[in-house]
Coordinates of C-alpha atoms in Angstrom, one line a residue:
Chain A
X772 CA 40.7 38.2 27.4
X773 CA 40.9 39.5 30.9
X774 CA 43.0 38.3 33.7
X775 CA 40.8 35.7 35.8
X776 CA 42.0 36.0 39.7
X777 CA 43.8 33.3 41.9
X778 CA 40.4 32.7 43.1
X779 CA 39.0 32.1 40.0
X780 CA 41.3 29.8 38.5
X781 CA 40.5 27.8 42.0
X782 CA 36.6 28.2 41.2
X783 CA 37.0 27.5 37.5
X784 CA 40.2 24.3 38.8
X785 CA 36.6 23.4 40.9
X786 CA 33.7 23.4 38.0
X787 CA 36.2 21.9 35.7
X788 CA 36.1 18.7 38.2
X789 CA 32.6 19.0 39.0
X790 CA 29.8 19.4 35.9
X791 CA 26.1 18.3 36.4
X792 CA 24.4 18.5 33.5
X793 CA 20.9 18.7 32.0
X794 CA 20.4 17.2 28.8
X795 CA 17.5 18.9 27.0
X796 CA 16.1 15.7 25.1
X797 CA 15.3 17.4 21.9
X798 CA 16.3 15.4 18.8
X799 CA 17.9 12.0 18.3
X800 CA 21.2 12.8 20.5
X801 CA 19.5 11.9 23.6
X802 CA 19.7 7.8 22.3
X803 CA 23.2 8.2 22.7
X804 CA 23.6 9.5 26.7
X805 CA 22.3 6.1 28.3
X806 CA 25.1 4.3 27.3
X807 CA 27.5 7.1 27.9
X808 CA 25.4 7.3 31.9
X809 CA 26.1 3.6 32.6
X810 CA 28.4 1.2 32.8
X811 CA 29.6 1.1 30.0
X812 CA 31.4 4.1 29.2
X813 CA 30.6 5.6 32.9
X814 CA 30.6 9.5 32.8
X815 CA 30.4 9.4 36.4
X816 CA 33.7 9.0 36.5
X817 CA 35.0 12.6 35.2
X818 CA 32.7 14.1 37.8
X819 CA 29.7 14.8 34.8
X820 CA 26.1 13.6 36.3
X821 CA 23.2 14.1 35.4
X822 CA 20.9 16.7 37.3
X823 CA 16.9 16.9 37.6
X824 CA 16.2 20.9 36.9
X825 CA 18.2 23.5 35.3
X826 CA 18.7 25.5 38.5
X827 CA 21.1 22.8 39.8
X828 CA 22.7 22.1 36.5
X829 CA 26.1 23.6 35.1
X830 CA 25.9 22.7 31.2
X831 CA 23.0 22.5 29.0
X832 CA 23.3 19.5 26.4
X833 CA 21.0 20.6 23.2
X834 CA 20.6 16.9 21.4
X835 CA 19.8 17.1 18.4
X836 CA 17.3 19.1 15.8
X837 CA 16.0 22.2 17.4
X838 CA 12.6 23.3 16.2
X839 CA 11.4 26.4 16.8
X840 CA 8.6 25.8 19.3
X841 CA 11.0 24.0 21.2
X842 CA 14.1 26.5 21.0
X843 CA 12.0 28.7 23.2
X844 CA 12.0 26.5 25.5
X845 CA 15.5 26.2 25.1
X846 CA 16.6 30.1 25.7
X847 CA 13.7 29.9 29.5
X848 CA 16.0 26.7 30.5
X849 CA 19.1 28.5 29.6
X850 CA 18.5 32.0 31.3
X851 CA 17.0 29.9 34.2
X852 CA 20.1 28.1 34.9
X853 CA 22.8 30.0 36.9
X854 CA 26.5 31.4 36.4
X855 CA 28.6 30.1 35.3
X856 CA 27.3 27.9 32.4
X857 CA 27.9 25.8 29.4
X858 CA 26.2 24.9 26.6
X859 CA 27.2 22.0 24.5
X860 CA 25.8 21.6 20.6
X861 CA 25.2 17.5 19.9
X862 CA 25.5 16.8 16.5
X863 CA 25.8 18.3 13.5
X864 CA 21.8 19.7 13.5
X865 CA 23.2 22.1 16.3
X866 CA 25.7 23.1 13.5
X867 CA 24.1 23.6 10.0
X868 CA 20.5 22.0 10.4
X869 CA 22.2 18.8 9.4
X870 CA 19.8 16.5 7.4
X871 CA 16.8 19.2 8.8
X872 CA 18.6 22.5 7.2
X873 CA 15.7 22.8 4.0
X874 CA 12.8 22.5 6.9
X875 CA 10.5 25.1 7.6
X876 CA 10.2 24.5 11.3
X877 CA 13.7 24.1 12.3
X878 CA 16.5 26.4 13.1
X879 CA 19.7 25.6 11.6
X880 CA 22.3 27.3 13.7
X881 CA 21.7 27.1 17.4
X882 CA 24.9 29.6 18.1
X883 CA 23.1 32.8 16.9
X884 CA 20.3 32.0 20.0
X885 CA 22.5 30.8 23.2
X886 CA 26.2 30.2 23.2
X887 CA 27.9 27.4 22.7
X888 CA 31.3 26.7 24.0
X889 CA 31.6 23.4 22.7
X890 CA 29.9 21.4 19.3
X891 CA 30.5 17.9 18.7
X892 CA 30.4 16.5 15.1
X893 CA 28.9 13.6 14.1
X894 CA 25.3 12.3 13.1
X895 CA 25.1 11.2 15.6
X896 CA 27.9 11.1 17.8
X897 CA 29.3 8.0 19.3
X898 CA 29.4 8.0 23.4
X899 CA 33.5 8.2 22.7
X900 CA 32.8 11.1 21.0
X901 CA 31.0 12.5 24.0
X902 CA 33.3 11.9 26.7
X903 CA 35.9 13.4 24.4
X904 CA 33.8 16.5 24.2
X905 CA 33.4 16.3 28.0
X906 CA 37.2 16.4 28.2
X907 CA 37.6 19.0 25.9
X908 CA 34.9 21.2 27.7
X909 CA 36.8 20.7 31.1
X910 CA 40.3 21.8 30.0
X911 CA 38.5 25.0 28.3
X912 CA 36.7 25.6 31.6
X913 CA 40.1 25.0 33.3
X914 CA 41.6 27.8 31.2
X915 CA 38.7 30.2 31.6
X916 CA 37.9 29.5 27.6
X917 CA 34.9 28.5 28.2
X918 CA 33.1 31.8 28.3
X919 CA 29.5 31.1 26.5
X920 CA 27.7 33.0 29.3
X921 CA 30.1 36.5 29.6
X922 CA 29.4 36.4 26.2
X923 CA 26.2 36.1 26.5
X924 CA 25.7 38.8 29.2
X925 CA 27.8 41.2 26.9
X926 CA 25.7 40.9 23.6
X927 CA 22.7 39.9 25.3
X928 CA 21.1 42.7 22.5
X929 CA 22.3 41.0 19.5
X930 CA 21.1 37.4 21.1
X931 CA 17.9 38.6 21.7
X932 CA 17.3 40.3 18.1
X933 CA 17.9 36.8 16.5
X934 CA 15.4 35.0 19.0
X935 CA 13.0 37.8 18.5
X936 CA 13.6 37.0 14.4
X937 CA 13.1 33.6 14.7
X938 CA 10.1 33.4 17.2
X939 CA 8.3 36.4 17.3
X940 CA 8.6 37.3 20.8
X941 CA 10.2 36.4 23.9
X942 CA 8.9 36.8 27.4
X943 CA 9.7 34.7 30.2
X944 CA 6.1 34.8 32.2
X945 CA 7.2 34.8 35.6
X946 CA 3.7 33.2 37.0
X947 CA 4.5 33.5 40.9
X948 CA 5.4 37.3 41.6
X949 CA 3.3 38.2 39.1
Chain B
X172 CA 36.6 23.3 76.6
X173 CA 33.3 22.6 75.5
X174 CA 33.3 25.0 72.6
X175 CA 36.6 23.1 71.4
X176 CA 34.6 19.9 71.1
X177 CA 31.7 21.1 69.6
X178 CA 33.6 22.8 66.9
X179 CA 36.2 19.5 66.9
X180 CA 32.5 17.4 66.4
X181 CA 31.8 20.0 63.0
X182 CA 35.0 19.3 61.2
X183 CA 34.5 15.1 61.8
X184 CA 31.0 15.6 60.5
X185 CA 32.4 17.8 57.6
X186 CA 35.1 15.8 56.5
X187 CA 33.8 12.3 57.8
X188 CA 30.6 12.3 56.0
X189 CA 31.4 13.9 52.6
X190 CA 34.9 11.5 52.1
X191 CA 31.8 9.1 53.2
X192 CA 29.4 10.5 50.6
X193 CA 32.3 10.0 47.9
X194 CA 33.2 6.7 49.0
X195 CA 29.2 5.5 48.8
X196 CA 29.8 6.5 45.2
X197 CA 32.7 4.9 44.3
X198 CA 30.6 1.6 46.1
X199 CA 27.4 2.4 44.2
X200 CA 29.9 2.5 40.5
X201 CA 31.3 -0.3 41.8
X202 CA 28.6 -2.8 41.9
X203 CA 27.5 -1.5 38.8
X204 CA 30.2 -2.8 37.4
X205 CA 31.9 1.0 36.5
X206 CA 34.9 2.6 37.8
X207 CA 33.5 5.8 39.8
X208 CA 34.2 9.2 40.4
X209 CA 37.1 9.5 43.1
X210 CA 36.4 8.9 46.7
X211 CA 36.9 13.4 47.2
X212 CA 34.7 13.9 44.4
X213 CA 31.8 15.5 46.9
X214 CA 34.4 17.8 47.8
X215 CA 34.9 19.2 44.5
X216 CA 30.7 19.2 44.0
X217 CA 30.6 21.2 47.5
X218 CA 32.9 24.1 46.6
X219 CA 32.0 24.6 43.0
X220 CA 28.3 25.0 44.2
X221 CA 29.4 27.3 46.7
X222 CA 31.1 29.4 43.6
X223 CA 28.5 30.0 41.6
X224 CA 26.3 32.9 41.3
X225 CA 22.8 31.6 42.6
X226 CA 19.0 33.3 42.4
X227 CA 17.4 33.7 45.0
X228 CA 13.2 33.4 45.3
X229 CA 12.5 35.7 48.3
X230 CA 13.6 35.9 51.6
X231 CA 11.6 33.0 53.2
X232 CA 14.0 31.5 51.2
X233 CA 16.8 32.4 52.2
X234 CA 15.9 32.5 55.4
X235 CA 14.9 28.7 55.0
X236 CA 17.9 27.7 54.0
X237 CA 19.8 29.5 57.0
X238 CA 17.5 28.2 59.5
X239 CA 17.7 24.3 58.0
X240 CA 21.9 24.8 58.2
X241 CA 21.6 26.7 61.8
X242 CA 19.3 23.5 62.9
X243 CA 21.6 21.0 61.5
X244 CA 25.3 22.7 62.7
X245 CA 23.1 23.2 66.4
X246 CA 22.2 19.3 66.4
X247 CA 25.4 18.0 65.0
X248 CA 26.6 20.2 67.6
X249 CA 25.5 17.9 71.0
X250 CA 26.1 14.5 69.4
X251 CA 28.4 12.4 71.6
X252 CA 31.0 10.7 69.7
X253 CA 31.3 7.3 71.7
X254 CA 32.3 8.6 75.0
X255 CA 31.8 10.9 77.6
X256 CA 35.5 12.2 76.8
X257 CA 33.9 13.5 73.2
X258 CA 30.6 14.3 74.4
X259 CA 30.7 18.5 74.2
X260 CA 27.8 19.0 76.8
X261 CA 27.2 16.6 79.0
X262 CA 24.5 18.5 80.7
X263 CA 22.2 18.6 77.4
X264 CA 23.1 15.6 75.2
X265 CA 19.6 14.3 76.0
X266 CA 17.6 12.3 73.5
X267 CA 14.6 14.5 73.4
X268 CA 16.7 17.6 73.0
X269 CA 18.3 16.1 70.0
X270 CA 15.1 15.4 68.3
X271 CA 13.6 18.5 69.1
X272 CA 16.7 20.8 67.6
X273 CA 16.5 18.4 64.7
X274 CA 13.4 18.8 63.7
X275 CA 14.3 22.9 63.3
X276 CA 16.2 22.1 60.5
X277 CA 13.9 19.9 58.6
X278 CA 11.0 22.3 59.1
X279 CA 13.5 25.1 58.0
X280 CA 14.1 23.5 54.8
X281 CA 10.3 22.9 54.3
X282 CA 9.7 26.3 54.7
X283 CA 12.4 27.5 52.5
X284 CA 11.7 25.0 49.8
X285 CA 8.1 25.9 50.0
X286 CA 9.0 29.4 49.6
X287 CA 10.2 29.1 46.2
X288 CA 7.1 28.4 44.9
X289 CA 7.8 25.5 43.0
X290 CA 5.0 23.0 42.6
X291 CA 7.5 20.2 42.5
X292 CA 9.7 21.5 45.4
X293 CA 5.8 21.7 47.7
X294 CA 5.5 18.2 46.7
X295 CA 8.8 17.3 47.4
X296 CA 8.3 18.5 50.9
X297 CA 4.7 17.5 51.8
X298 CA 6.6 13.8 50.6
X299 CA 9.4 14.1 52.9
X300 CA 6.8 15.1 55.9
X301 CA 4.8 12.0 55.4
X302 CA 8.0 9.7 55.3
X303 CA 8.6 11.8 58.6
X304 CA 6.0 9.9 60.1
X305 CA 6.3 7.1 58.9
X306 CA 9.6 6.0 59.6
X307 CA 9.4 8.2 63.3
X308 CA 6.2 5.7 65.1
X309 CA 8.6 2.5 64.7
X310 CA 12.0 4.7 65.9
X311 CA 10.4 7.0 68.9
X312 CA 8.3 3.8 70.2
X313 CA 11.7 2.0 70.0
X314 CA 13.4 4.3 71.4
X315 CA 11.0 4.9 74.2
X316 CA 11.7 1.2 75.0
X317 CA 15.2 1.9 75.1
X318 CA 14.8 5.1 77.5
X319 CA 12.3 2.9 79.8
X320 CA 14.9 0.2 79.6
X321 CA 18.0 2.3 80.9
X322 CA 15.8 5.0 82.9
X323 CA 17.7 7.5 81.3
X324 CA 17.5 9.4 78.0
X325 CA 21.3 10.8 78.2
X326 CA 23.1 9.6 75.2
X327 CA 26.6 9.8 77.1
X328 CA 24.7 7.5 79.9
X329 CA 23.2 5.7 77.5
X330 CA 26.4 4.7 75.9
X331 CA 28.1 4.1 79.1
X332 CA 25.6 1.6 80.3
X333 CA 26.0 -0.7 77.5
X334 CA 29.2 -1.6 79.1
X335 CA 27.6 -4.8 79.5
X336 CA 26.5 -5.4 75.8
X337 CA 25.6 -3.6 72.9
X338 CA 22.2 -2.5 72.6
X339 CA 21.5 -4.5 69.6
X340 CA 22.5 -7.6 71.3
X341 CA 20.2 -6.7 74.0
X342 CA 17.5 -5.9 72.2
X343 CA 17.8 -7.5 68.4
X344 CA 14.5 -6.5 67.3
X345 CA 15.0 -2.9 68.9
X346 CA 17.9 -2.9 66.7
X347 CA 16.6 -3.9 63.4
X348 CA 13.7 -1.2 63.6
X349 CA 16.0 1.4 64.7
X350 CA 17.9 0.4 61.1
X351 CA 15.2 0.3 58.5
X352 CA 14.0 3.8 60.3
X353 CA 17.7 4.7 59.4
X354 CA 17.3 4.3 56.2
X355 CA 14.4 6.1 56.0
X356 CA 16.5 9.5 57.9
X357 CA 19.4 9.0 55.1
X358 CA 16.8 8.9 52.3
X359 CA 18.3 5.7 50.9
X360 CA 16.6 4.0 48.4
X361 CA 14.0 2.0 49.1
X362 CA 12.7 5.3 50.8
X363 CA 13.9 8.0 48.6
X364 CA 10.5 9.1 47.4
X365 CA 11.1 12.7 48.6
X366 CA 14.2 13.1 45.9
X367 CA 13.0 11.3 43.4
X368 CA 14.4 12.8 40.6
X369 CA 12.9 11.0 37.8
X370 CA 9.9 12.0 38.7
X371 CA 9.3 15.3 40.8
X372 CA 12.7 16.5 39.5
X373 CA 14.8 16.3 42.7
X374 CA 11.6 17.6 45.0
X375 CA 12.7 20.3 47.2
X376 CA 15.8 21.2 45.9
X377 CA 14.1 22.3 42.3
X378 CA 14.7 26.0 42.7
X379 CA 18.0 25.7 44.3
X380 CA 21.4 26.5 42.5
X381 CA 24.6 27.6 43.1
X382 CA 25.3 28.8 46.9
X383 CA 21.9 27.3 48.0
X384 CA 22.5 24.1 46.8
X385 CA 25.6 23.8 48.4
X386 CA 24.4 25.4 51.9
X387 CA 21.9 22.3 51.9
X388 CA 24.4 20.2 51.2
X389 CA 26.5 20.7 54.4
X390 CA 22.8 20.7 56.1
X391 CA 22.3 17.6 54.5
X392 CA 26.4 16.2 55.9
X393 CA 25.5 17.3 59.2
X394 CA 22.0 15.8 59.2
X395 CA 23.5 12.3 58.2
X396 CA 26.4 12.7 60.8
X397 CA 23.5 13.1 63.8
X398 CA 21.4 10.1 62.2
X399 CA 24.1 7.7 61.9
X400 CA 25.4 9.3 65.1
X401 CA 22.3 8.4 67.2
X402 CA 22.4 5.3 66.2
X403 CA 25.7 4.0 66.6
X404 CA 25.7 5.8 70.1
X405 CA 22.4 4.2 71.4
X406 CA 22.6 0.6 69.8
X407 CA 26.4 0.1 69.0
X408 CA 27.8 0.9 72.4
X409 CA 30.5 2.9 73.0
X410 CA 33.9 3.0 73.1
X411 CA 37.4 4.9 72.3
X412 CA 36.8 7.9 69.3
X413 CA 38.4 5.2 66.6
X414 CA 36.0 2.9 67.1
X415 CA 32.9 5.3 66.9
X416 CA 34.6 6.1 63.7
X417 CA 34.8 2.1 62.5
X418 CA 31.4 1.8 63.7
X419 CA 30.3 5.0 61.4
X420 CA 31.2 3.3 58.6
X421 CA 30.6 0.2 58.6
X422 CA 27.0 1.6 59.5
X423 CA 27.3 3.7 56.3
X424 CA 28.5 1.0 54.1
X425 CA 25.8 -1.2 55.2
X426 CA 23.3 1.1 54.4
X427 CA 24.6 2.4 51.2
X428 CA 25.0 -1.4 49.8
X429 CA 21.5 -2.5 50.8
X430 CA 20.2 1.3 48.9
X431 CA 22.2 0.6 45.9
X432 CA 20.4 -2.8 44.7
X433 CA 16.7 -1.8 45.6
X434 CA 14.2 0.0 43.6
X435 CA 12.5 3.0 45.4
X436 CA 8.8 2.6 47.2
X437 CA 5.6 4.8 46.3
X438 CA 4.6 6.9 48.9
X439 CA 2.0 4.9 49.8
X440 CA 3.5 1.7 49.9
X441 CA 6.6 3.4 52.1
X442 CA 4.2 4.4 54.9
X443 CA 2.2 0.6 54.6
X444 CA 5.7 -1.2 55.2
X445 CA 6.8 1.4 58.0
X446 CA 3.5 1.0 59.8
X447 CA 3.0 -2.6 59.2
X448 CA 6.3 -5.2 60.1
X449 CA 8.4 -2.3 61.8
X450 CA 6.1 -1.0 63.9
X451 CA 4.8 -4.7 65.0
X452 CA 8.3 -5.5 65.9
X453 CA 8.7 -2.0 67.6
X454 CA 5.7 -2.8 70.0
X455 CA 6.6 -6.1 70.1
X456 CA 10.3 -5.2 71.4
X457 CA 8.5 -2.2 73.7
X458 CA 6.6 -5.8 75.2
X459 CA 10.1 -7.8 75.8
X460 CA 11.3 -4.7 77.5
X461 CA 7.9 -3.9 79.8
X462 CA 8.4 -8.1 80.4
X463 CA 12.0 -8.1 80.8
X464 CA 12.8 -10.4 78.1
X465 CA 15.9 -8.6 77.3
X466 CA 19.3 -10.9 76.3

């Protein structure tokens, strides 16, 4: 790994501290961020909240079961949001396929499409298990570990083979300068 | 000299209203019965926006988002802070100035955030346009009253006049309409229709990430510091710097508590209340004044 400057440990001491997140809805995962949100278990307290559009937004939650019409949109909201950013896997569909792994419309490993920096376990995971993750994400981001999107910029080729296996094609239509 | 206290008036505004921001936070978490990020936490958002690497959607854009800052930093710029000892130019602190330079920024962002070409973000702005109206009938007719009242429209003279008695005491109903437009400038909920991020997905600031997000962000610190500003200057009174900076917050605090336990208004329904009771009470306190029955 390369030497990260004094002014990137400050910026990376900075997004540790500070992560808005978007939490792609797609499976059953999403049942369990409410209760993590509010006052119960209070996110808000790490610095994690939750953010309207993926521009704005440093980590990507994938919840759940990822099927293949809605991994595509997956990969437009990931290359949409900017650097530097995270992805976190929810469950143990973003691992094997979980209970979905014989089905013919899901995928079963979401690292071969975007990278992940950090999975959590669990079908489904409990909001503890959550904040832990969120824990664990921020001291990897601290020590510049968390490098899903270098890695992603470096073998953006071998990324984009597997979506083009699994989909057919992928072109982000870019409807305004068009 | 006057240089020195405009830039001294910046770094209040910066550090005044984002520890403010934070602290709002900590309030909100707080009667919600949860712990809270800490009070410096909007810090921490402001500099890891500005460290990311953003897209940009054109230069109108860009160019926007410059012109809403360069709008903001000019305004926040002239604001007297309680005095004529803080006021950086005493020549041009006038109230019509102030709303004039102001309204540069917040046609700056609408152009900028229009520029992206976001449906959401055109939405966003043709929302925050119309709440523009709505909540500015009740405050200029108000503060016309006020400027008829005093036969000045200098803030600094303004303020000094009230030796006597606060404006609010003078004029209660003045007071209350100047508020509830207040709330309307901060974007607190009940009238935060032009966020709204359940719905049009944060409204203008769709498209923005990274560096743009936080450049509107100071916009947005400076934008609150000249609001609250205004009002503490023409309705509070005046007084030495520390206790413009006591009636800052308790201003603040007020606001952010009555925001935190209300719903938010439709669009429609914002501009029926702000035309309805507050602009009544604004022509009927414009009446008091024209009949001098001021306390």
């Amino acid at each position: 790994m390369k030497e990260r400057t004094i002014w990137e440990q400050i910026a990376d001491s900075f997004r540790s501290r500070s992560i808005w997140m978007l939490h792609y809805c797609t499976g059953c995962g999403a049942m369990e961020l409410p209760p993590t949100m509010t006052s119960r278990f209070d996110m808000e307290r790490f610095g994690v909240a939750p953010m309207a559009t993926p521009r704005q937004a440093d980590i990507l939650l994938i919840t759940g079961y990822l099927n293949t019409k809605t991994l595509r949109r997956v990969i437009y909201t990931y290359e949409q949001m900017a650097d530097p950013k995270y992805v976190i896997g929810f469950g143990s569909c973003t691992i094997n396929g979980g209970i979905y792994f014989d089905s013919y419309s899901t995928i079963n490993r979401l690292d071969y499409y975007v990278p992940v920096d950090v999975y959590i376990a669990g079908c489904m995971p409990r909001p503890e298990a959550i904040l832990e993750a969120f824990n664990y994400l921020m001291e990897k981001i601290r020590k510049g570990e968390a490098d899903g999107w270098k890695r992603y910029r470096e073998n953006y080729e071998w990324y984009k083979q597997n979506q083009i296996r699994s989909l057919g094609e992928v072109y982000v239509h870019d409807e305004f300068h068009e | 000299m006057a240089a020195y206290k405009a830039l001294f008036n910046l770094v209040v505004a910066f550090f005044l209203v984002l520890s403010l921001e934070g602290i709002a936070r900590k309030i909100m978490a707080r009667i919600q019965r949860r712990i809270g990020p800490p009070w410096y936490q909007n810090f921490i958002d402001l500099f890891k926006a500005l460290s990311k690497h953003p897209f940009s959607n054109g230069w109108i854009f860009d160019f926007g988002v410059l012109m809403a800052l360069g709008g903001a930093l000019a305004t926040a710029m002239i604001i007297p802070m309680g005095s004529i000892t803080w006021t950086p130019f005493p020549n041009s602190d006038n109230f019509f100035v102030i709303m004039y330079l102001f309204a540069v920024g917040a046609l700056g962002m609408a152009m900028g955030m229009v520029g992206s070409g976001n449906p959401w973000a055109s939405i966003g702005v043709s929302r925050a346009l119309t709440q523009m109206l709505g909540y500015e009938l009740p405050y200029l007719i108000v503060m016309s009253s006020v400027i008829f009242f005093y036969k000045t429209a200098s803030i600094h003279k303004l303020i000094e006049l009230q030796r006597g008695g606060w404006n609010l005491l003078v004029m209660p109903l003045g007071g209350i309409v100047a508020f509830i437009s207040l709330m309307g400038m901060l974007g607190k909920k009940p009238f935060d229709i032009m966020i709204a991020p359940a719905e049009i997905a944060s409204g203008p600031m769709v498209e923005l990430s990274g560096k743009y997000m936080g450049l509107l962000h100071i916009m947005h610190v400076f934008s609150v510091f000249v609001e609250i500003s205004l009002f503490v200057d023409v309705f509070l009174g005046g007084g030495s710097f520390g206790w413009y900076l006591v009636k800052f917050v308790v201003v603040w605090v007020l606001a952010v508590m009555i925001s935190s336990v209300l719903p938010r208004f439709r669009i429609e329904q914002m501009l029926k209340f702000y035309w309805g009771v507050p602009l009544g009470l604004a022509f009927l306190n414009a009446l008091f004044v024209l009949l001098g029955w001021t306390l």
